Amino acid sequence: MTAAYDVREVRDDADREACFGVRREVFVEEQGVPRELEYDTYDATAVHVLAVRADGLPLGTGRLLHGTDALGRTGGDASVGSLGRLAVAKAARGLGVGAALVRGIEDAARERGLTAVDLHAQTHALGFYERLGYEAYGPEFPDAGIPHRAMRKAL
């Protein structure tokens, strides 16, 4: 597989469906997250970011919650966004897609005037986020039956 791809904010329904397809592959099919937990009301208002190969193949996705949607995940701080639903298709892992998606979400947060980004990382992914400048805080907690830690990065 070629490593040539672009990361962009979702532009239309086709992009949004591509994001949902990657999330279904990674979270629902690979990790066993129930479909009803994977998709939520925040999908309608979140900023979705998509990594797509030149031939149109979706490689990965993530989303940014901001404003009132993010308050429950950021300790009530409206200046902090919430990165979530970061997923890279199995065939695209190891190409830097995940890091590129995180940078794209951080760019979207900066464009919206946010000062930091929080996320809830699966514990096996802590090192990945630490390498991108995130710091863990608080205790481990379960989400969809998977252990997580809260992390934050100032922008």
Coordinates of C-alpha atoms in Angstrom, one line a residue, residues 15-31 38-39 49-52 56-62 85-93 97 101:
D15 CA -17.0 11.8 3.6
R16 CA -19.2 11.3 6.8
E17 CA -20.2 7.8 5.7
A18 CA -16.5 7.0 5.0
C19 CA -15.7 8.0 8.6
F20 CA -18.5 5.8 9.9
G21 CA -17.2 2.9 7.8
V22 CA -13.7 3.1 9.3
R23 CA -15.2 3.4 12.8
R24 CA -17.4 0.3 12.2
E25 CA -14.4 -1.7 11.0
V26 CA -12.2 -0.7 13.9
F27 CA -14.5 -0.3 16.9
V28 CA -17.5 -2.5 16.2
E29 CA -15.9 -5.3 14.2
E30 CA -12.4 -5.5 15.6
Q31 CA -12.9 -4.3 19.2
E38 CA -20.2 3.7 18.8
Y39 CA -22.6 6.2 17.1
V49 CA -11.6 14.5 10.1
L50 CA -10.9 11.9 7.4
A51 CA -7.6 10.4 6.0
V52 CA -8.2 9.3 2.5
G56 CA -10.5 7.6 -2.5
L57 CA -9.9 4.7 -0.1
P58 CA -10.7 5.9 3.5
L59 CA -7.8 5.1 5.8
G60 CA -8.8 6.7 9.1
T61 CA -10.9 9.1 11.0
G62 CA -11.4 11.0 14.2
R85 CA -13.3 8.2 17.8
L86 CA -9.8 8.1 16.4
A87 CA -9.6 5.0 14.2
V88 CA -7.2 3.8 11.5
A89 CA -8.1 1.0 9.2
K90 CA -6.0 -2.2 9.7
A91 CA -4.5 -2.0 6.2
A92 CA -3.3 1.6 6.9
R93 CA -1.6 1.1 10.3
V97 CA -2.2 8.1 9.6
L101 CA -5.3 12.6 12.1

